[in-house]
Tab-separated table of C-alpha atoms and ligand atoms in Angstrom:
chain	number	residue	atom	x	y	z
A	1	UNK	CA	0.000	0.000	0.000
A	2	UNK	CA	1.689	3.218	-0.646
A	3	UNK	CA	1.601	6.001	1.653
A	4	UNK	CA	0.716	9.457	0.918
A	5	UNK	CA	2.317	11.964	3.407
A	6	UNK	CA	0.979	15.996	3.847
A	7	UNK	CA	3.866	18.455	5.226
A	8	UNK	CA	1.561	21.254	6.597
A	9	UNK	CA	2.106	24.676	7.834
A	10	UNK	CA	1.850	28.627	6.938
A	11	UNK	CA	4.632	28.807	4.927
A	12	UNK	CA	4.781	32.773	5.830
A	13	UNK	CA	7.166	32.405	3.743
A	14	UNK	CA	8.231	29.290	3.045
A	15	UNK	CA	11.834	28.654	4.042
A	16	UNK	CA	14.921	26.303	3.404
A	17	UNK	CA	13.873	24.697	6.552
A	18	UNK	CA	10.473	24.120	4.712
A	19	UNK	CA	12.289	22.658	2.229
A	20	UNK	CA	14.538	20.779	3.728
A	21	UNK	CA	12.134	18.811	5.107
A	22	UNK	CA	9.663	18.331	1.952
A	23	UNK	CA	12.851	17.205	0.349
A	24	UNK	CA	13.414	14.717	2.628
A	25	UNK	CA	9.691	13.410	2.787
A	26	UNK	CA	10.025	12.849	-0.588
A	27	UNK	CA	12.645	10.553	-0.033
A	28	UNK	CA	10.560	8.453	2.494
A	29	UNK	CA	7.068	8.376	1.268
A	30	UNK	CA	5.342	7.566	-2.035
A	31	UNK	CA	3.731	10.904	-2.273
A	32	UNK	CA	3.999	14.066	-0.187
A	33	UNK	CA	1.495	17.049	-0.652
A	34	UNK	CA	2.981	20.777	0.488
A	35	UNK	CA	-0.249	21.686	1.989
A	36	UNK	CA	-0.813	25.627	3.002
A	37	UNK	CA	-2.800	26.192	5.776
A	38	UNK	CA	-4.587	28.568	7.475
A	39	UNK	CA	-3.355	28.896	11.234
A	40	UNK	CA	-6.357	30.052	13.232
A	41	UNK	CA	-4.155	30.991	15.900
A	42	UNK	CA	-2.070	33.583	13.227
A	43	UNK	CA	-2.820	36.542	11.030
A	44	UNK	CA	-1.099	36.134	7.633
A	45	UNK	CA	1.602	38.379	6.558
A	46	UNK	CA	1.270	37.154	3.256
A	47	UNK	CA	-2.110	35.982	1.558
A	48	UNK	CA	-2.429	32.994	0.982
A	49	UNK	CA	-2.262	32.600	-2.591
A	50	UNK	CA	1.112	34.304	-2.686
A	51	UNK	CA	2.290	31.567	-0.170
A	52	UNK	CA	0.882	28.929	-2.397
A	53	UNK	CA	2.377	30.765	-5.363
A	54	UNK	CA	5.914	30.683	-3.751
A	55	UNK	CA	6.110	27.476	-2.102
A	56	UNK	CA	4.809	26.293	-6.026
A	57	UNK	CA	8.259	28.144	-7.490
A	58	UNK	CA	10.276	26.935	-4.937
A	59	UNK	CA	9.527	23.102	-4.728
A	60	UNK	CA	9.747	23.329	-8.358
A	61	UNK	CA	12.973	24.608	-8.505
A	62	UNK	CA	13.905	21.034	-5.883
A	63	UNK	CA	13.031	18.934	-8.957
A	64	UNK	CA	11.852	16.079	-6.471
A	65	UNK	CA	9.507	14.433	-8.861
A	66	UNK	CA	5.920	13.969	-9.941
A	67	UNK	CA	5.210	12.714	-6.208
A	68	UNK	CA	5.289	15.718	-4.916
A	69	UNK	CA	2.301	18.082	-5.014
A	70	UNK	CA	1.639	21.793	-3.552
A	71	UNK	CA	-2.068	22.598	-2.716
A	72	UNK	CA	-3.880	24.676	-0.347
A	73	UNK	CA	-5.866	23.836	2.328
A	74	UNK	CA	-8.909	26.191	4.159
A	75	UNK	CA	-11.911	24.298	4.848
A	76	UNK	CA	-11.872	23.097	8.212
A	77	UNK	CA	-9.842	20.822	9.941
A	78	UNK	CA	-6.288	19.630	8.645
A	79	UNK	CA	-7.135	15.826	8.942
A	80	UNK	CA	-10.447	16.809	6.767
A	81	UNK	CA	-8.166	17.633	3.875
A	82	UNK	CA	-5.968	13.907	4.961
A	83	UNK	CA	-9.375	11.838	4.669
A	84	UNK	CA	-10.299	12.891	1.049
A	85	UNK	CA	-7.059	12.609	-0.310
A	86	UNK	CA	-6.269	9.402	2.300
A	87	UNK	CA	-3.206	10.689	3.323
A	88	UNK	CA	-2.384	8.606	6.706
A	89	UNK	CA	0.935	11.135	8.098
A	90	UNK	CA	1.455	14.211	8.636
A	91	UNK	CA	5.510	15.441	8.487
A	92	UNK	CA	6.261	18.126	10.403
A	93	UNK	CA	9.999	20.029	11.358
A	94	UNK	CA	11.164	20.076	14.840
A	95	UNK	CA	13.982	22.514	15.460
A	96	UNK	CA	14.075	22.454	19.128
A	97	UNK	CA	12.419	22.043	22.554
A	98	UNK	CA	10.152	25.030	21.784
A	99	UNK	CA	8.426	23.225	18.785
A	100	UNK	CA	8.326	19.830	20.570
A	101	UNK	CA	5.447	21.535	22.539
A	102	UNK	CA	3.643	22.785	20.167
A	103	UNK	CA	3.566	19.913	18.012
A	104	UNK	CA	2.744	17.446	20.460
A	105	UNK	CA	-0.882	18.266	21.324
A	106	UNK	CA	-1.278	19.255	17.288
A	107	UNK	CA	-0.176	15.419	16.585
A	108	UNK	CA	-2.407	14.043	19.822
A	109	UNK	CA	-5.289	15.823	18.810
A	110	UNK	CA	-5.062	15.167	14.650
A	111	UNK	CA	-4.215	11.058	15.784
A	112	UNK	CA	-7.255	11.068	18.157
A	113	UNK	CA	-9.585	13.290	15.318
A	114	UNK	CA	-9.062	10.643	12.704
A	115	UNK	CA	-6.086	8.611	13.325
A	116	UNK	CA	-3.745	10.426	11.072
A	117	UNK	CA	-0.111	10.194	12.930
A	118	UNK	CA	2.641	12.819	12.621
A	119	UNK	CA	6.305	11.933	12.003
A	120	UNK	CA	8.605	14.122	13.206
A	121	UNK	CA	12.109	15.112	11.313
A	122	UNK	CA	15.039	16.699	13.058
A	123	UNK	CA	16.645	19.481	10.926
A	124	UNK	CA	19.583	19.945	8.876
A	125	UNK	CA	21.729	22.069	11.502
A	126	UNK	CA	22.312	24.652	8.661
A	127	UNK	CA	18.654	25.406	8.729
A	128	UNK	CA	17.945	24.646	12.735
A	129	UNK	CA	17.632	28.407	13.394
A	130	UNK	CA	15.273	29.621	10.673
A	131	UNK	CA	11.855	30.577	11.524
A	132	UNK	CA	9.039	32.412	8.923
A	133	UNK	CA	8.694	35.216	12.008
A	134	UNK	CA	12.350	35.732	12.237
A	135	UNK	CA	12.665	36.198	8.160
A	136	UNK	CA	9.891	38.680	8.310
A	137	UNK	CA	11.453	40.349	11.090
A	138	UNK	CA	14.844	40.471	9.702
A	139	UNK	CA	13.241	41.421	6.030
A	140	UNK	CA	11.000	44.383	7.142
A	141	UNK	CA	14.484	46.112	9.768
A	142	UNK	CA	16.057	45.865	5.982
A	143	UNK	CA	18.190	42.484	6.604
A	144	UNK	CA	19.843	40.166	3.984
A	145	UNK	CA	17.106	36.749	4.022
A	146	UNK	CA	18.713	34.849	0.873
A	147	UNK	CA	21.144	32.783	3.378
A	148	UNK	CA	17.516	31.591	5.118
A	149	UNK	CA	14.551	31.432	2.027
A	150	UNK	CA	14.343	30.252	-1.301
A	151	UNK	CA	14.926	33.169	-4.181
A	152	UNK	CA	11.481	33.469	-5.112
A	153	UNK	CA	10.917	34.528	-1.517
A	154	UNK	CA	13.929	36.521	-1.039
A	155	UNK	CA	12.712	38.400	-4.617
A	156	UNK	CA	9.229	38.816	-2.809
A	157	UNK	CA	9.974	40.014	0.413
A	158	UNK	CA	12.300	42.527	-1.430
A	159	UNK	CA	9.503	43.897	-3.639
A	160	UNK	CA	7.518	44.320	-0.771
A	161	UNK	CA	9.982	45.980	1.286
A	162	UNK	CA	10.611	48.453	-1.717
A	163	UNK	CA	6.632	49.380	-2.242
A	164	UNK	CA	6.228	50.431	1.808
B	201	LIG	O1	3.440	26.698	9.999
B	201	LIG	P1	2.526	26.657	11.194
B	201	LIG	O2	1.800	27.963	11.394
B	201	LIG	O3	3.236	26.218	12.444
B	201	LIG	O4	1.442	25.529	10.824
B	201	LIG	C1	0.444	25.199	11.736
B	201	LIG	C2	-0.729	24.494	11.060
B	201	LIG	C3	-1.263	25.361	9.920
B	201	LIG	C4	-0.249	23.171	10.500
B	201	LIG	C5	-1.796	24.324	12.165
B	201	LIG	O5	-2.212	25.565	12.595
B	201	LIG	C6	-2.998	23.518	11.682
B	201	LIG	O6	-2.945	22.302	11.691
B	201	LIG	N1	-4.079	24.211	11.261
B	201	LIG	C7	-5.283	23.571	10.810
B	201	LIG	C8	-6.387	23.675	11.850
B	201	LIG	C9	-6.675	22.354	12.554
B	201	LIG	O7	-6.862	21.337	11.927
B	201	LIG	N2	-6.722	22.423	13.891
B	201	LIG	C10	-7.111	21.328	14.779
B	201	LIG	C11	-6.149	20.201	14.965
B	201	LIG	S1	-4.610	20.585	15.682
């Protein structure tokens, strides 16, 4: 039976962290879907057809295969969108103790909903320190980002530095 995998999150913006880890759950599982969510507990920075739009360009760019899909998500629940496509994991980063607790209810709560589990991966240490809210930060004080995002991001986030 193969197994079809989602890698969730806001992906405001999608980073090489993001990446790092869809690459690798390509590796692992017969088909992985990039899925962009709506965090009810966030307000976007960018909409959400942007961050669909980038996180398109930039797993493109990875060349991991036909297996790989990018699709959006805001109907309800994140296991609703796992039932119709009967996707049976969820992937999700973990960069340190911080994330551990707020993924662990997440997983508890999506395993007991409808028995979807979550895997966790451990990062690449080049990427264990990059966060969406600190690229935003650092991008809107003026920083350099392109060590931290893909270039379609980087390009973005410099376009809409330059129209404020
Ligand atoms: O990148 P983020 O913001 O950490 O991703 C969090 C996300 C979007 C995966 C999480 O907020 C989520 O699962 N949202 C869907 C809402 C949902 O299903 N909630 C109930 C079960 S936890």
């Amino acid at each position: 039976m193969s197994t079809i995998a989602v890698v969730p999150g806001s992906f405001d913006p999608v980073t090489l962290g993001h990446l790092d880890v869809v690459a690798r759950s390509a590796r692992i599982f017969d088909e992985v879907h990039v899925l962009v969510v709506h965090n009810p507990g966030k307000t976007a920075f960018i909409p959400l057809e942007e961050r669909v739009a980038l996180v398109e360009r930039s797993v493109a760019e990875l060349d991991l295969g036909e297996h790989v899909v990018v699709t959006s998500w805001s109907e309800g629940l994140l296991v609703d969108y796992c039932v119709n496509v009967g996707a049976r994991v969820l992937v999700k980063g973990i960069r340190s103790q911080v994330d551990v607790a707020y993924e662990t209810p997440m997983a508890i709560m999506n395993r007991s909903l409808a028995g979807v589990e979550t895997v966790f991966l451990l990062p690449d240490p080049a990427h264990a320190l990059v966060s969406s809210s600190l690229v935003r930060q650092v991008a809107s004080l003026g920083g350099d980002v392109t060590p931290y995002v893909p270039g379609a991001v980087a390009e973005y986030l410099r376009r809409e530095e330059d129209t404020r």
